[in-house]
Short mmCIF file of C-alpha atoms in Angstrom, two decimals:
data_model
loop_
_atom_site.label_atom_id
_atom_site.label_comp_id
_atom_site.label_asym_id
_atom_site.label_seq_id
_atom_site.Cartn_x
_atom_site.Cartn_y
_atom_site.Cartn_z
CA GLN O 1 -41.29 -28.16 69.43
CA GLN O 2 -38.26 -30.35 68.94
CA GLN O 3 -39.22 -33.12 66.56
CA VAL O 4 -35.92 -35.01 66.64
CA LYS O 5 -34.31 -35.66 70.00
CA GLN O 6 -30.64 -36.66 70.05
CA SER O 7 -28.51 -38.09 72.85
CA PRO O 8 -25.99 -37.92 74.32
CA GLN O 9 -24.86 -34.34 73.93
CA SER O 10 -21.23 -35.42 74.25
CA LEU O 11 -19.48 -38.77 74.17
CA ILE O 12 -15.95 -39.92 74.89
CA VAL O 13 -14.91 -43.31 73.57
CA GLN O 14 -11.64 -45.20 73.71
CA LYS O 15 -9.89 -45.86 70.41
CA GLY O 16 -11.10 -49.15 69.00
CA GLY O 17 -14.39 -49.00 70.91
CA ILE O 18 -17.95 -48.65 69.64
CA SER O 19 -19.55 -45.20 69.58
CA ILE O 20 -23.34 -45.12 69.77
CA ILE O 21 -25.51 -42.05 69.23
CA ASN O 22 -29.28 -42.22 69.55
CA CYS O 23 -32.14 -40.24 68.03
CA ALA O 24 -35.90 -40.35 68.49
CA TYR O 25 -38.52 -38.69 66.34
CA GLU O 26 -42.18 -37.84 66.74
CA ASN O 27 -43.51 -37.19 63.24
CA THR O 28 -44.59 -40.47 61.65
CA ALA O 29 -44.56 -38.80 58.22
CA PHE O 30 -40.75 -38.72 58.29
CA ASP O 31 -39.43 -40.99 55.57
CA TYR O 32 -35.71 -40.30 55.34
CA PHE O 33 -33.15 -40.30 58.14
CA PRO O 34 -29.63 -39.04 57.38
CA TRP O 35 -26.66 -38.56 59.65
CA TYR O 36 -24.27 -35.65 59.15
CA GLN O 37 -20.68 -35.38 60.34
CA GLN O 38 -19.10 -32.02 61.10
CA PHE O 39 -15.40 -31.42 61.73
CA PRO O 40 -14.24 -28.21 63.44
CA GLY O 41 -14.21 -25.28 61.03
CA LYS O 42 -16.22 -27.18 58.40
CA GLY O 43 -19.85 -27.43 57.46
CA PRO O 44 -21.76 -30.68 58.09
CA ALA O 45 -21.40 -33.37 55.45
CA LEU O 46 -23.70 -36.31 54.76
CA LEU O 47 -22.30 -39.49 56.31
CA ILE O 48 -24.97 -42.16 55.87
CA ALA O 49 -28.75 -42.27 55.49
CA ILE O 50 -31.59 -44.78 55.85
CA ARG O 51 -35.24 -45.16 54.92
CA PRO O 52 -37.73 -46.88 57.24
CA ASP O 53 -38.24 -49.88 54.93
CA VAL O 54 -34.98 -51.38 56.24
CA SER O 55 -33.86 -51.92 59.83
CA GLU O 56 -30.15 -51.50 59.28
CA LYS O 57 -27.72 -49.93 56.85
CA LYS O 58 -23.99 -50.37 56.97
CA GLU O 59 -21.24 -48.43 55.22
CA GLY O 60 -17.77 -49.42 56.32
CA ARG O 61 -17.46 -48.85 60.06
CA PHE O 62 -20.68 -46.83 60.21
CA THR O 63 -24.07 -48.48 60.77
CA ILE O 64 -27.55 -47.01 61.18
CA SER O 65 -30.02 -49.10 63.15
CA PHE O 66 -33.68 -48.19 62.71
CA ASN O 67 -36.66 -49.14 64.89
CA LYS O 68 -39.84 -47.93 63.23
CA SER O 69 -42.23 -49.03 65.97
CA ALA O 70 -40.21 -47.20 68.63
CA LYS O 71 -39.58 -44.24 66.32
CA GLN O 72 -35.88 -44.41 67.08
CA PHE O 73 -32.69 -44.68 65.08
CA SER O 74 -29.07 -44.80 66.05
CA LEU O 75 -25.58 -44.45 64.61
CA HIS O 76 -22.96 -47.01 65.54
CA ILE O 77 -19.29 -46.40 64.79
CA MET O 78 -17.29 -49.59 65.06
CA ASP O 79 -13.56 -49.61 65.82
CA SER O 80 -13.71 -45.86 66.57
CA GLN O 81 -10.64 -43.87 65.53
CA PRO O 82 -9.30 -40.44 66.56
CA GLY O 83 -10.18 -39.22 63.07
CA ASP O 84 -13.85 -39.89 63.88
CA SER O 85 -13.76 -37.12 66.49
CA ALA O 86 -16.40 -34.69 65.25
CA THR O 87 -19.92 -33.47 65.90
CA TYR O 88 -22.65 -35.76 64.59
CA PHE O 89 -26.17 -34.67 63.74
CA CYS O 90 -29.13 -36.90 63.06
CA ALA O 91 -31.90 -35.52 60.88
CA ALA O 92 -35.24 -36.46 59.37
CA SER O 93 -37.41 -35.40 56.46
CA ARG O 94 -40.47 -36.52 54.56
CA GLY O 95 -38.54 -37.79 51.54
CA ARG O 96 -39.11 -36.79 47.94
CA GLY O 97 -41.50 -34.33 46.40
CA PHE O 98 -42.27 -30.65 46.51
CA GLY O 99 -42.83 -29.48 50.05
CA ASN O 100 -40.49 -32.07 51.56
CA GLU O 101 -37.21 -30.25 51.01
CA LYS O 102 -36.53 -29.37 54.63
CA LEU O 103 -34.56 -31.42 57.15
CA THR O 104 -35.27 -31.39 60.88
CA PHE O 105 -32.01 -31.77 62.79
CA GLY O 106 -31.19 -33.16 66.19
CA THR O 107 -29.15 -31.07 68.60
CA GLY O 108 -25.84 -32.79 67.85
CA THR O 109 -23.38 -35.05 69.65
CA ARG O 110 -19.78 -34.07 70.15
CA LEU O 111 -17.76 -37.28 69.85
CA THR O 112 -14.19 -37.50 71.13
CA ILE O 113 -12.10 -40.60 70.54
CA ILE O 114 -9.20 -40.90 72.97
CA PRO O 115 -6.06 -43.02 72.34
CA ASP J 1 -18.10 -32.03 43.54
CA VAL J 2 -20.77 -29.73 44.89
CA LYS J 3 -19.36 -26.52 46.20
CA VAL J 4 -21.16 -24.12 48.52
CA THR J 5 -19.16 -21.05 49.39
CA GLN J 6 -19.84 -18.37 51.96
CA SER J 7 -18.44 -14.88 51.59
CA SER J 8 -16.77 -14.65 55.00
CA ARG J 9 -15.47 -17.17 57.53
CA TYR J 10 -15.40 -14.65 60.36
CA LEU J 11 -17.27 -11.40 60.76
CA VAL J 12 -17.42 -8.86 63.59
CA LYS J 13 -20.18 -6.25 63.53
CA ARG J 14 -21.57 -3.69 65.91
CA THR J 15 -25.05 -3.66 67.38
CA GLY J 16 -27.50 -1.98 65.03
CA GLU J 17 -25.47 -2.50 61.88
CA LYS J 18 -27.05 -4.03 58.78
CA VAL J 19 -25.24 -7.27 57.96
CA PHE J 20 -25.17 -9.21 54.72
CA LEU J 21 -24.10 -12.86 54.56
CA GLU J 22 -23.63 -14.20 51.05
CA CYS J 23 -23.81 -17.78 49.83
CA VAL J 24 -23.10 -19.17 46.38
CA GLN J 25 -23.56 -22.72 45.07
CA ASP J 26 -22.19 -24.00 41.79
CA MET J 27 -24.43 -27.03 41.12
CA ASP J 28 -27.60 -25.44 39.81
CA HIS J 29 -29.57 -26.59 42.86
CA GLU J 30 -33.13 -25.36 43.21
CA ASN J 31 -33.21 -25.23 46.98
CA MET J 32 -31.09 -23.14 49.32
CA PHE J 33 -31.16 -22.75 53.09
CA TRP J 34 -29.82 -20.59 55.89
CA TYR J 35 -29.28 -22.11 59.34
CA ARG J 36 -27.78 -20.89 62.53
CA GLN J 37 -25.81 -23.29 64.71
CA ASP J 38 -25.56 -22.79 68.46
CA PRO J 39 -24.12 -25.22 71.04
CA GLY J 40 -26.78 -27.52 72.41
CA LEU J 41 -29.40 -26.26 69.96
CA GLY J 42 -28.22 -27.95 66.79
CA LEU J 43 -29.04 -26.50 63.38
CA ARG J 44 -32.07 -24.26 63.29
CA LEU J 45 -33.57 -23.20 59.98
CA ILE J 46 -33.87 -19.45 59.47
CA TYR J 47 -35.11 -19.26 55.86
CA PHE J 48 -35.48 -21.53 52.88
CA SER J 49 -35.73 -20.75 49.17
CA TYR J 50 -37.04 -23.24 46.61
CA ASP J 51 -36.65 -21.01 43.55
CA VAL J 52 -35.44 -17.60 42.46
CA LYS J 53 -37.33 -14.87 44.32
CA MET J 54 -39.21 -17.52 46.32
CA LYS J 55 -38.67 -17.85 50.04
CA GLU J 56 -40.24 -19.49 53.03
CA LYS J 57 -39.76 -18.78 56.73
CA GLY J 58 -38.06 -21.41 58.79
CA ASP J 59 -38.24 -21.95 62.53
CA ILE J 60 -36.48 -18.74 63.64
CA PRO J 61 -36.96 -16.00 60.99
CA GLU J 62 -37.36 -13.08 63.40
CA GLY J 63 -34.70 -10.41 62.88
CA TYR J 64 -33.63 -11.85 59.52
CA SER J 65 -34.57 -11.46 55.88
CA VAL J 66 -33.28 -13.10 52.72
CA SER J 67 -32.81 -12.36 49.06
CA ARG J 68 -32.49 -14.68 46.09
CA GLU J 69 -32.20 -12.77 42.84
CA LYS J 70 -30.18 -15.45 41.04
CA LYS J 71 -30.43 -19.21 41.31
CA GLU J 72 -26.87 -19.69 42.57
CA ARG J 73 -26.90 -16.94 45.21
CA PHE J 74 -28.80 -16.73 48.49
CA SER J 75 -28.22 -13.84 50.86
CA LEU J 76 -29.09 -13.57 54.55
CA ILE J 77 -29.67 -10.07 55.89
CA LEU J 78 -29.66 -8.98 59.50
CA GLU J 79 -31.56 -5.71 59.34
CA SER J 80 -30.26 -4.42 62.67
CA ALA J 81 -27.75 -6.77 64.25
CA SER J 82 -28.14 -7.60 67.93
CA THR J 83 -25.86 -9.44 70.33
CA ASN J 84 -28.21 -12.43 70.45
CA GLN J 85 -27.51 -12.96 66.76
CA THR J 86 -23.90 -13.85 67.54
CA SER J 87 -23.68 -17.36 66.10
CA MET J 88 -22.37 -19.66 63.39
CA TYR J 89 -24.37 -19.26 60.19
CA LEU J 90 -24.48 -22.13 57.72
CA CYS J 91 -25.73 -22.01 54.16
CA ALA J 92 -26.81 -25.15 52.31
CA SER J 93 -28.19 -26.15 48.95
CA SER J 94 -30.03 -29.34 48.09
CA VAL J 95 -30.86 -31.64 45.22
CA GLN J 96 -33.43 -34.41 44.93
CA THR J 97 -31.78 -37.83 44.89
CA GLY J 98 -33.38 -41.27 44.57
CA PHE J 99 -35.72 -40.91 47.50
CA ALA J 100 -35.02 -37.63 49.27
CA TYR J 101 -33.27 -34.29 49.14
CA GLU J 102 -29.56 -34.29 49.96
CA GLN J 103 -28.22 -31.12 51.51
CA TYR J 104 -24.72 -29.75 50.94
CA PHE J 105 -23.32 -27.23 53.38
CA GLY J 106 -20.89 -24.37 53.13
CA PRO J 107 -18.08 -23.92 55.69
CA GLY J 108 -20.03 -21.43 57.78
CA THR J 109 -19.64 -17.80 58.85
CA ARG J 110 -18.94 -17.11 62.49
CA LEU J 111 -20.61 -13.80 63.24
CA THR J 112 -19.88 -11.83 66.38
CA VAL J 113 -22.06 -8.84 67.21
CA THR J 114 -20.57 -6.51 69.83
#
């Protein structure tokens, strides 16, 4: 049972454009929603994360939008650059506390930024 | 900086061999994880350890076992490697932050079973 659904599987965006990756979850107990960025030959690294008490979080060119009622969240990359070309994973967990250590990952989006 | 290292970047083994993948973290994290990454399937949790000698099955534990004798080291064992275990294997460790656990990943081991 896939608890976090991610789309699209791949995405090609022109340099300077906006990249948008979407995720939907089923488990209403999820309380923490991070995005990970993975470059070829590297392990994933935390990019940005949000909790459901806010609808948006912005860090530089990266923004997470969160819709609690729809159980959806998305990553927006403004002014996309070739250096943003990577695989992006959304994830979810139940937050703090013993028993909540595990993350459930989406299937990943391979983003390519073309000049 | 947190550092998670994996013993091999690339590994080629034969069907039926016993395979050991080693992972070491240097930040005294309680939790450690083994995932496999396959195209279109994302990251799937194989095993999780929340303390020395403690382990918990993840979503796809069949054909794998783990060992955690020391806090910094978490080993994944393929008892009898099969071709369907050809994959990228990622190790991670995690620490509790303000409101969640943040996971740190190693660079991965690409295992090919022939």
